[in-house]
Amino acid sequence: MEEYLETSYDVIVIGGGAAGMMAAGTAAKNGARVLLLEKMEKPARKVRITGKGRCNVTNARGDEEFAEQVRTNVDFLKVAFSEFSNRATMRFFERMGVKLRTERGDRVFPESGKAGDIANALEFYCRDYGVDIQCHSRVSEILVVGDKIYGVKYFNKRGFERKIEASNVIIATGGVSYPRTGSTGDGYVFADGVGHTIEDLRPSLTPLVTSHPQAQYIRDVLLRNVNVRLVIDGETVREEFGEVSFSDRGIEGAAILRLSRDAVDALLEERSVKLEFDLKSALTEEILRERIKREVAEMQPEEFFAELVRRLVPKPLVVPICKELDVHSRLYISKVSDKEFERLIKVLKSWSFPISDYASFDYAVVTAGGVRCSEVNEYTMESKLVSGLYFAGEVLDVDANTGGYNLQIAFSTGHLAGLLKK
């Protein structure tokens, strides 16, 4: 059953996430009549859970350092970043009454530690400027005549299909990561349907799955200050320093997520991938060797090898490392050979975990791939193929490292898209 809505709008925004609400609010602020269609029960579902519920809203690094953290099509984003920078984002939320603080790594969070404050500020921004926000509204089709947008069809809360005309449509549907928040790839279908190219989609900032037999013994373990090397086909291609954790999903933590983009691409190419952990990154092998000698000299002959290992690593790693070395944890320290001490040093400095797979989009922070950027005008975010069609946020083939960069991309591209002509 189809029901037609007579109300007309200048702009229809599809998707009520970070990019969509920024686009809708900006367009309305500039005088446009704006309708925002969100298929979930409320907007900003993903924003509300990002940063483990704290919302790493942006990153305060300078322009060059910030750009280095963008993994794909950074040149395409230059205009968007210049129009609405990380500093502009911080000013925006502070003016909306959200106090911010900058933490380690220049990551910016709401002072309250509540992601809901960011989501609510975006919603208030839209409503204050008169955006008509309709939830439980799933867009089914983008309406195009020739090469020009003229509206959309969507199903409302009661299941009726409606058609609304508008001369501008902004697609801000997100990617396919965290699909339970509503990001199920709708925007790619719409874009493909009007002739846009979709670059291959794959998870980014996602846990990595290992086949290492010791991994089962270290689930729920969090390690800090670990240096991690990503080794592809026997060659170290990237290194990261920071937190590493082990869970049912695989190996994760900030350091791993930053490496996962390259690891996923290599796995898709069926290349050999492994992670090497330096658990004593502050010590060289020689200094570590001397440290072990001192520890052994202080121990009683009848003390066990496990006690030595415990002096060097967190307790949950003691048994897995003993198993890795094939040295019984209750072997008397006086019976440990020089060769076994050397193997211990090698494991502490370069514990190798083969990577066999990566976690699904259900656990990926963002989606890599998306609408080909060369088909989008970098100065306006308007499609080069269809007049009046705009893109913002994760639906585009842009992604960055963890640390607030991806939300900034959403805000910058959303703002630029919202500056469209009425």
CSV table of C-alpha atoms in Angstrom, one decimal:
chain,number,residue,atom,x,y,z
A,1,MET,CA,0.0,0.0,0.0
A,2,GLU,CA,1.4,3.4,-1.0
A,3,GLU,CA,0.7,6.7,0.7
A,4,TYR,CA,1.9,10.0,-0.7
A,5,LEU,CA,3.0,12.8,1.5
A,6,GLU,CA,2.4,16.3,0.2
A,7,THR,CA,4.9,18.1,2.5
A,8,SER,CA,7.9,19.2,0.4
A,9,TYR,CA,11.5,19.7,1.5
A,10,ASP,CA,14.6,21.2,0.0
A,11,VAL,CA,16.8,18.4,1.4
A,12,ILE,CA,16.2,14.8,2.5
A,13,VAL,CA,19.0,13.3,4.6
A,14,ILE,CA,19.1,9.5,4.7
A,15,GLY,CA,20.6,8.3,8.0
A,16,GLY,CA,20.6,9.9,11.4
A,17,GLY,CA,24.2,9.1,12.5
A,18,ALA,CA,27.1,11.5,13.1
A,19,ALA,CA,27.4,12.6,9.4
A,20,GLY,CA,23.7,12.7,8.7
A,21,MET,CA,22.8,14.8,11.7
A,22,MET,CA,25.7,17.2,11.0
A,23,ALA,CA,24.5,17.5,7.4
A,24,ALA,CA,20.9,18.0,8.3
A,25,GLY,CA,21.6,20.6,11.0
A,26,THR,CA,24.0,22.5,8.8
A,27,ALA,CA,21.5,22.6,5.9
A,28,ALA,CA,18.7,23.7,8.1
A,29,LYS,CA,20.9,26.4,9.7
A,30,ASN,CA,21.5,27.7,6.2
A,31,GLY,CA,17.8,28.0,5.5
A,32,ALA,CA,16.8,24.7,3.9
A,33,ARG,CA,13.7,22.8,4.8
A,34,VAL,CA,15.2,19.5,5.9
A,35,LEU,CA,13.8,16.0,6.4
A,36,LEU,CA,16.0,13.4,8.2
A,37,LEU,CA,14.9,9.8,7.7
A,38,GLU,CA,16.3,7.3,10.2
A,39,LYS,CA,15.3,3.6,10.1
A,40,MET,CA,16.1,2.9,13.7
A,41,GLU,CA,13.9,3.9,16.7
A,42,LYS,CA,16.2,6.9,17.5
A,43,PRO,CA,19.1,8.7,15.8
A,44,ALA,CA,22.8,8.3,16.6
A,45,ARG,CA,22.7,4.7,17.7
A,46,LYS,CA,26.3,4.1,16.7
A,47,VAL,CA,27.5,7.4,18.3
A,48,ARG,CA,26.0,6.3,21.6
A,49,ILE,CA,28.2,3.2,21.8
A,50,THR,CA,31.4,4.5,20.2
A,51,GLY,CA,34.5,4.7,22.4
A,52,LYS,CA,33.1,2.1,24.7
A,53,GLY,CA,30.3,4.4,25.5
A,54,ARG,CA,32.5,7.5,26.1
A,55,CYS,CA,32.7,8.7,22.4
A,56,ASN,CA,36.1,9.7,21.2
A,57,VAL,CA,34.6,12.7,19.3
A,58,THR,CA,37.7,13.8,17.5
A,59,ASN,CA,41.5,14.1,17.8
A,60,ALA,CA,43.3,17.4,18.6
A,61,ARG,CA,46.5,16.7,16.6
A,62,GLY,CA,47.7,19.3,14.1
A,63,ASP,CA,46.7,19.1,10.5
A,64,GLU,CA,49.7,17.1,9.2
A,65,GLU,CA,49.7,14.6,12.1
A,66,PHE,CA,45.9,14.2,11.7
A,67,ALA,CA,46.1,13.6,8.0
A,68,GLU,CA,48.8,10.9,8.5
A,69,GLN,CA,46.1,8.9,10.4
A,70,VAL,CA,43.7,8.8,7.4
A,71,ARG,CA,44.2,5.5,5.6
A,72,THR,CA,42.3,6.1,2.4
A,73,ASN,CA,41.7,9.1,0.1
A,74,VAL,CA,43.1,11.7,2.4
A,75,ASP,CA,43.5,14.2,-0.4
A,76,PHE,CA,39.8,13.9,-1.2
A,77,LEU,CA,39.1,15.1,2.4
A,78,LYS,CA,41.3,18.2,2.4
A,79,VAL,CA,38.5,20.6,1.6
A,80,ALA,CA,36.1,19.0,4.1
A,81,PHE,CA,38.8,19.2,6.8
A,82,SER,CA,39.5,22.9,6.0
A,83,GLU,CA,35.8,23.8,6.1
A,84,PHE,CA,35.2,22.0,9.3
A,85,SER,CA,38.4,21.0,11.2
A,86,ASN,CA,38.9,19.1,14.5
A,87,ARG,CA,39.1,22.5,16.2
A,88,ALA,CA,35.7,23.5,14.6
A,89,THR,CA,34.3,20.2,15.9
A,90,MET,CA,35.5,21.0,19.4
A,91,ARG,CA,34.1,24.5,19.3
A,92,PHE,CA,30.8,23.1,17.9
A,93,PHE,CA,30.2,20.8,20.8
A,94,GLU,CA,31.3,23.2,23.5
A,95,ARG,CA,28.9,25.8,22.1
A,96,MET,CA,26.2,23.1,22.3
A,97,GLY,CA,27.0,22.9,26.0
A,98,VAL,CA,29.2,19.7,26.0
A,99,LYS,CA,32.4,20.2,27.9
A,100,LEU,CA,35.3,18.4,26.4
A,101,ARG,CA,38.7,17.1,27.6
A,102,THR,CA,41.8,16.0,25.7
A,103,GLU,CA,43.4,12.7,26.9
A,104,ARG,CA,46.4,10.6,26.0
A,105,GLY,CA,47.1,10.6,22.3
A,106,ASP,CA,45.3,13.9,21.8
A,107,ARG,CA,42.0,12.0,21.9
A,108,VAL,CA,39.0,14.2,22.7
A,109,PHE,CA,36.1,13.0,24.8
A,110,PRO,CA,33.1,14.6,26.5
A,111,GLU,CA,34.1,15.6,30.0
A,112,SER,CA,31.2,13.6,31.4
A,113,GLY,CA,32.5,10.4,29.8
A,114,LYS,CA,29.0,9.9,28.3
A,115,ALA,CA,28.7,9.3,24.5
A,116,GLY,CA,25.0,10.2,24.9
A,117,ASP,CA,26.0,13.9,25.4
A,118,ILE,CA,27.4,14.0,21.9
A,119,ALA,CA,24.4,12.2,20.4
A,120,ASN,CA,22.0,14.5,22.2
A,121,ALA,CA,23.9,17.6,21.1
A,122,LEU,CA,23.6,16.6,17.5
A,123,GLU,CA,19.9,15.9,17.8
A,124,PHE,CA,19.4,19.3,19.6
A,125,TYR,CA,21.3,21.0,16.8
A,126,CYS,CA,19.0,19.5,14.2
A,127,ARG,CA,15.8,20.2,16.1
A,128,ASP,CA,16.8,23.8,17.0
A,129,TYR,CA,17.0,24.6,13.3
A,130,GLY,CA,13.8,22.9,12.4
A,131,VAL,CA,14.9,19.6,11.0
A,132,ASP,CA,12.0,17.2,10.7
A,133,ILE,CA,13.4,13.9,12.2
A,134,GLN,CA,11.4,10.8,11.4
A,135,CYS,CA,12.5,7.6,12.9
A,136,HIS,CA,11.4,4.1,12.0
A,137,SER,CA,11.6,5.3,8.4
A,138,ARG,CA,13.4,3.0,6.0
A,139,VAL,CA,14.2,4.4,2.6
A,140,SER,CA,13.4,2.0,-0.2
A,141,GLU,CA,14.3,3.9,-3.3
A,142,ILE,CA,16.0,7.1,-4.5
A,143,LEU,CA,14.0,8.8,-7.2
A,144,VAL,CA,16.0,10.1,-10.2
A,145,VAL,CA,14.8,11.6,-13.5
A,146,GLY,CA,17.6,11.6,-16.1
A,147,ASP,CA,20.6,12.6,-14.1
A,148,LYS,CA,18.8,14.6,-11.4
A,149,ILE,CA,17.4,13.8,-8.0
A,150,TYR,CA,13.8,14.5,-7.3
A,151,GLY,CA,13.0,12.6,-4.1
A,152,VAL,CA,12.8,9.3,-2.2
A,153,LYS,CA,10.4,6.5,-1.4
A,154,TYR,CA,10.4,5.1,2.2
A,155,PHE,CA,8.4,3.0,4.5
A,156,ASN,CA,7.1,4.7,7.6
A,157,LYS,CA,6.5,3.3,11.1
A,158,ARG,CA,3.1,1.9,10.1
A,159,GLY,CA,4.5,0.1,7.1
A,160,PHE,CA,3.0,2.5,4.5
A,161,GLU,CA,5.3,3.5,1.6
A,162,ARG,CA,5.5,7.2,1.0
A,163,LYS,CA,7.0,9.3,-1.7
A,164,ILE,CA,8.5,12.7,-0.9
A,165,GLU,CA,9.9,15.1,-3.5
A,166,ALA,CA,13.1,17.1,-2.9
A,167,SER,CA,15.8,18.5,-5.1
A,168,ASN,CA,18.6,17.4,-2.8
A,169,VAL,CA,19.3,14.0,-1.1
A,170,ILE,CA,22.2,13.3,1.2
A,171,ILE,CA,23.1,9.7,1.7
A,172,ALA,CA,24.7,9.3,5.2
A,173,THR,CA,23.8,5.7,5.9
A,174,GLY,CA,27.2,4.6,7.3
A,175,GLY,CA,28.9,1.4,6.3
A,176,VAL,CA,28.2,-2.2,7.3
A,177,SER,CA,30.1,-2.2,10.6
A,178,TYR,CA,28.0,-2.7,13.8
A,179,PRO,CA,24.9,-3.6,11.8
A,180,ARG,CA,22.8,-3.8,14.9
A,181,THR,CA,23.0,0.1,15.0
A,182,GLY,CA,21.3,0.3,11.6
A,183,SER,CA,24.4,0.3,9.4
A,184,THR,CA,23.5,-2.5,6.9
A,185,GLY,CA,24.9,-1.1,3.7
A,186,ASP,CA,21.7,0.6,2.4
A,187,GLY,CA,23.7,3.5,1.0
A,188,TYR,CA,25.8,1.3,-1.2
A,189,VAL,CA,22.7,-0.1,-2.8
A,190,PHE,CA,21.3,3.3,-3.5
A,191,ALA,CA,24.6,4.6,-4.9
A,192,ASP,CA,25.1,1.5,-7.1
A,193,GLY,CA,21.5,1.9,-8.3
A,194,VAL,CA,22.3,5.3,-9.8
A,195,GLY,CA,25.6,4.2,-11.4
A,196,HIS,CA,28.2,4.8,-8.7
A,197,THR,CA,31.1,2.4,-8.2
A,198,ILE,CA,31.4,0.8,-4.8
A,199,GLU,CA,35.0,-0.1,-3.8
A,200,ASP,CA,35.4,-3.5,-2.2
A,201,LEU,CA,34.0,-3.5,1.4
A,202,ARG,CA,36.0,-5.1,4.2
A,203,PRO,CA,36.2,-4.6,8.0
A,204,SER,CA,38.7,-2.1,9.4
A,205,LEU,CA,39.7,-1.5,13.0
A,206,THR,CA,38.6,-5.1,13.7
A,207,PRO,CA,40.0,-7.9,16.0
A,208,LEU,CA,42.3,-10.4,14.4
A,209,VAL,CA,41.9,-14.1,14.8
A,210,THR,CA,44.9,-16.3,15.6
A,211,SER,CA,45.4,-20.1,15.3
A,212,HIS,CA,48.1,-20.0,18.0
A,213,PRO,CA,47.5,-22.8,20.5
A,214,GLN,CA,48.3,-20.6,23.5
A,215,ALA,CA,45.7,-18.0,22.7
A,216,GLN,CA,43.0,-20.1,24.5
A,217,TYR,CA,44.9,-19.6,27.8
A,218,ILE,CA,45.1,-15.8,27.7
A,219,ARG,CA,41.5,-14.8,26.9
A,220,ASP,CA,40.3,-11.7,28.7
A,221,VAL,CA,43.9,-10.6,29.3
A,222,LEU,CA,44.8,-7.0,28.8
A,223,LEU,CA,48.4,-6.0,28.2
A,224,ARG,CA,49.7,-2.4,28.2
A,225,ASN,CA,52.8,-0.9,26.7
A,226,VAL,CA,53.3,-3.6,24.2
A,227,ASN,CA,55.1,-3.1,20.9
A,228,VAL,CA,53.5,-5.1,18.1
A,229,ARG,CA,54.9,-5.8,14.7
A,230,LEU,CA,52.7,-6.8,11.7
A,231,VAL,CA,54.7,-9.2,9.6
A,232,ILE,CA,53.4,-10.0,6.1
A,233,ASP,CA,55.2,-12.7,4.0
A,234,GLY,CA,58.1,-12.6,6.4
A,235,GLU,CA,58.5,-8.8,6.2
A,236,THR,CA,57.6,-6.3,9.0
A,237,VAL,CA,55.3,-3.8,7.4
A,238,ARG,CA,54.1,-1.8,10.4
A,239,GLU,CA,54.6,-1.4,14.1
A,240,GLU,CA,52.3,0.0,16.8
A,241,PHE,CA,52.7,0.5,20.5
A,242,GLY,CA,49.9,0.4,23.1
A,243,GLU,CA,47.3,-1.9,24.5
A,244,VAL,CA,46.6,-5.4,23.4
A,245,SER,CA,43.8,-7.6,24.6
A,246,PHE,CA,42.6,-11.2,23.9
A,247,SER,CA,39.0,-12.2,23.8
A,248,ASP,CA,36.6,-14.6,22.1
A,249,ARG,CA,36.6,-12.3,19.1
A,250,GLY,CA,40.3,-12.6,18.7
A,251,ILE,CA,43.3,-10.3,19.4
A,252,GLU,CA,42.2,-6.7,19.8
A,253,GLY,CA,43.1,-3.4,21.6
A,254,ALA,CA,44.1,-0.1,20.2
A,255,ALA,CA,47.5,-1.3,18.9
A,256,ILE,CA,45.9,-4.2,17.1
A,257,LEU,CA,43.0,-2.2,15.6
A,258,ARG,CA,45.5,0.2,14.0
A,259,LEU,CA,47.3,-2.8,12.4
A,260,SER,CA,44.1,-4.6,11.3
A,261,ARG,CA,43.5,-2.6,8.1
A,262,ASP,CA,46.7,-3.9,6.5
A,263,ALA,CA,46.3,-7.3,8.0
A,264,VAL,CA,42.8,-7.7,6.5
A,265,ASP,CA,43.9,-6.6,3.1
A,266,ALA,CA,46.8,-9.1,3.2
A,267,LEU,CA,44.6,-11.9,4.3
A,268,LEU,CA,42.2,-11.2,1.4
A,269,GLU,CA,45.2,-11.5,-0.9
A,270,GLU,CA,45.9,-14.9,0.8
A,271,ARG,CA,49.3,-13.7,2.1
A,272,SER,CA,51.0,-15.0,5.2
A,273,VAL,CA,50.2,-12.7,8.2
A,274,LYS,CA,51.5,-12.8,11.8
A,275,LEU,CA,51.8,-10.5,14.8
A,276,GLU,CA,55.0,-10.3,16.8
A,277,PHE,CA,54.7,-9.0,20.4
A,278,ASP,CA,57.6,-7.4,22.2
A,279,LEU,CA,56.6,-7.7,25.8
A,280,LYS,CA,59.7,-5.9,27.1
A,281,SER,CA,59.9,-3.1,24.6
A,282,ALA,CA,61.8,-0.8,27.0
A,283,LEU,CA,64.7,-3.3,27.2
A,284,THR,CA,67.1,-4.5,24.5
A,285,GLU,CA,67.9,-8.2,24.3
A,286,GLU,CA,71.2,-7.6,26.0
A,287,ILE,CA,69.7,-5.6,28.9
A,288,LEU,CA,67.0,-8.2,29.3
A,289,ARG,CA,69.6,-10.9,29.4
A,290,GLU,CA,71.4,-9.1,32.2
A,291,ARG,CA,68.0,-8.6,34.0
A,292,ILE,CA,67.3,-12.4,33.8
A,293,LYS,CA,70.8,-13.2,35.2
A,294,ARG,CA,70.2,-10.9,38.2
A,295,GLU,CA,66.8,-12.4,38.8
A,296,VAL,CA,68.2,-15.9,38.7
A,297,ALA,CA,71.1,-15.0,41.0
A,298,GLU,CA,68.5,-13.8,43.6
A,299,MET,CA,66.5,-17.0,43.5
A,300,GLN,CA,66.9,-20.1,45.5
A,301,PRO,CA,67.9,-23.3,43.5
A,302,GLU,CA,64.6,-25.0,44.4
A,303,GLU,CA,62.5,-22.2,43.1
A,304,PHE,CA,60.6,-22.9,39.9
A,305,PHE,CA,61.0,-21.5,36.4
A,306,ALA,CA,57.5,-20.1,36.6
A,307,GLU,CA,58.6,-17.8,39.4
A,308,LEU,CA,61.3,-16.3,37.1
A,309,VAL,CA,58.7,-15.8,34.3
A,310,ARG,CA,56.3,-14.2,36.8
A,311,ARG,CA,58.9,-11.6,37.6
A,312,LEU,CA,59.0,-10.6,34.0
A,313,VAL,CA,55.4,-10.7,32.7
A,314,PRO,CA,51.9,-10.5,34.1
A,315,LYS,CA,50.7,-13.6,35.9
A,316,PRO,CA,48.2,-14.7,33.2
A,317,LEU,CA,51.1,-15.1,30.7
A,318,VAL,CA,53.2,-17.3,32.9
A,319,VAL,CA,51.7,-20.7,31.9
A,320,PRO,CA,51.2,-19.8,28.2
A,321,ILE,CA,54.9,-18.7,27.9
A,322,CYS,CA,56.1,-21.9,29.7
A,323,LYS,CA,54.0,-23.9,27.2
A,324,GLU,CA,55.4,-21.9,24.3
A,325,LEU,CA,58.9,-22.7,25.5
A,326,ASP,CA,58.0,-26.3,26.2
A,327,VAL,CA,59.6,-25.8,29.7
A,328,HIS,CA,57.7,-27.2,32.6
A,329,SER,CA,56.5,-24.4,34.9
A,330,ARG,CA,57.7,-26.4,38.0
A,331,LEU,CA,61.2,-27.1,36.6
A,332,TYR,CA,63.8,-26.0,39.2
A,333,ILE,CA,65.5,-22.8,38.2
A,334,SER,CA,68.8,-24.6,38.7
A,335,LYS,CA,67.9,-27.1,36.0
A,336,VAL,CA,67.1,-24.5,33.3
A,337,SER,CA,69.7,-24.5,30.5
A,338,ASP,CA,71.3,-21.5,28.9
A,339,LYS,CA,69.5,-22.4,25.7
A,340,GLU,CA,66.1,-22.3,27.4
A,341,PHE,CA,67.0,-18.9,28.9
A,342,GLU,CA,67.8,-17.7,25.4
A,343,ARG,CA,64.5,-19.0,24.1
A,344,LEU,CA,62.8,-17.1,26.9
A,345,ILE,CA,64.4,-13.9,25.7
A,346,LYS,CA,63.3,-14.5,22.1
A,347,VAL,CA,59.7,-15.1,23.2
A,348,LEU,CA,59.6,-12.0,25.4
A,349,LYS,CA,61.0,-9.9,22.6
A,350,SER,CA,59.2,-11.5,19.7
A,351,TRP,CA,56.3,-13.7,20.6
A,352,SER,CA,54.8,-14.7,17.3
A,353,PHE,CA,51.1,-15.3,16.7
A,354,PRO,CA,50.0,-16.4,13.2
A,355,ILE,CA,46.8,-14.6,12.0
A,356,SER,CA,44.3,-16.8,10.2
A,357,ASP,CA,41.3,-14.6,9.9
A,358,TYR,CA,39.7,-11.4,11.1
A,359,ALA,CA,36.5,-10.6,13.0
A,360,SER,CA,33.3,-9.9,11.0
A,361,PHE,CA,31.6,-6.5,10.4
A,362,ASP,CA,29.7,-7.2,13.7
A,363,TYR,CA,32.8,-6.2,15.6
A,364,ALA,CA,34.6,-3.8,13.2
A,365,VAL,CA,34.7,-0.2,14.2
A,366,VAL,CA,34.4,1.1,10.6
A,367,THR,CA,34.0,-0.1,7.1
A,368,ALA,CA,36.9,0.2,4.6
A,369,GLY,CA,35.7,0.7,1.0
A,370,GLY,CA,32.6,2.4,-0.2
A,371,VAL,CA,31.5,4.9,-2.8
A,372,ARG,CA,34.4,5.7,-5.1
A,373,CYS,CA,35.6,9.2,-4.2
A,374,SER,CA,36.7,10.1,-7.7
A,375,GLU,CA,33.0,10.1,-8.6
A,376,VAL,CA,32.2,12.7,-5.9
A,377,ASN,CA,33.0,16.4,-5.9
A,378,GLU,CA,35.5,17.0,-3.1
A,379,TYR,CA,34.4,20.6,-2.8
A,380,THR,CA,30.7,19.9,-2.2
A,381,MET,CA,30.3,16.1,-1.6
A,382,GLU,CA,27.9,16.1,-4.5
A,383,SER,CA,27.8,13.2,-6.9
A,384,LYS,CA,29.4,13.8,-10.3
A,385,LEU,CA,26.9,11.5,-11.8
A,386,VAL,CA,23.6,12.6,-10.4
A,387,SER,CA,22.8,16.3,-9.7
A,388,GLY,CA,21.4,16.9,-6.2
A,389,LEU,CA,22.8,13.7,-4.7
A,390,TYR,CA,25.3,14.1,-1.9
A,391,PHE,CA,27.3,11.7,0.3
A,392,ALA,CA,28.7,12.0,3.8
A,393,GLY,CA,30.5,9.8,6.3
A,394,GLU,CA,31.4,6.2,6.2
A,395,VAL,CA,29.4,5.4,3.1
A,396,LEU,CA,32.3,7.0,1.2
A,397,ASP,CA,35.6,5.1,0.5
A,398,VAL,CA,37.4,6.9,3.4
A,399,ASP,CA,38.6,5.4,6.7
A,400,ALA,CA,41.2,6.2,9.3
A,401,ASN,CA,42.9,4.8,12.4
A,402,THR,CA,41.3,4.6,15.8
A,403,GLY,CA,41.6,7.7,17.9
A,404,GLY,CA,38.7,10.0,16.9
A,405,TYR,CA,39.6,10.4,13.3
A,406,ASN,CA,36.7,8.5,11.8
A,407,LEU,CA,34.1,10.6,13.6
A,408,GLN,CA,35.9,13.7,12.5
A,409,ILE,CA,35.6,12.5,8.9
A,410,ALA,CA,31.9,12.1,9.5
A,411,PHE,CA,31.5,15.6,10.9
A,412,SER,CA,33.7,17.2,8.2
A,413,THR,CA,32.0,15.5,5.2
A,414,GLY,CA,28.6,15.9,6.8
A,415,HIS,CA,29.1,19.7,7.3
A,416,LEU,CA,30.4,20.1,3.8
A,417,ALA,CA,27.4,18.2,2.3
A,418,GLY,CA,25.1,20.3,4.4
A,419,LEU,CA,26.3,23.5,2.7
A,420,LEU,CA,24.6,22.5,-0.5
A,421,LYS,CA,22.5,24.8,-2.6
A,422,LYS,CA,18.8,24.8,-1.8
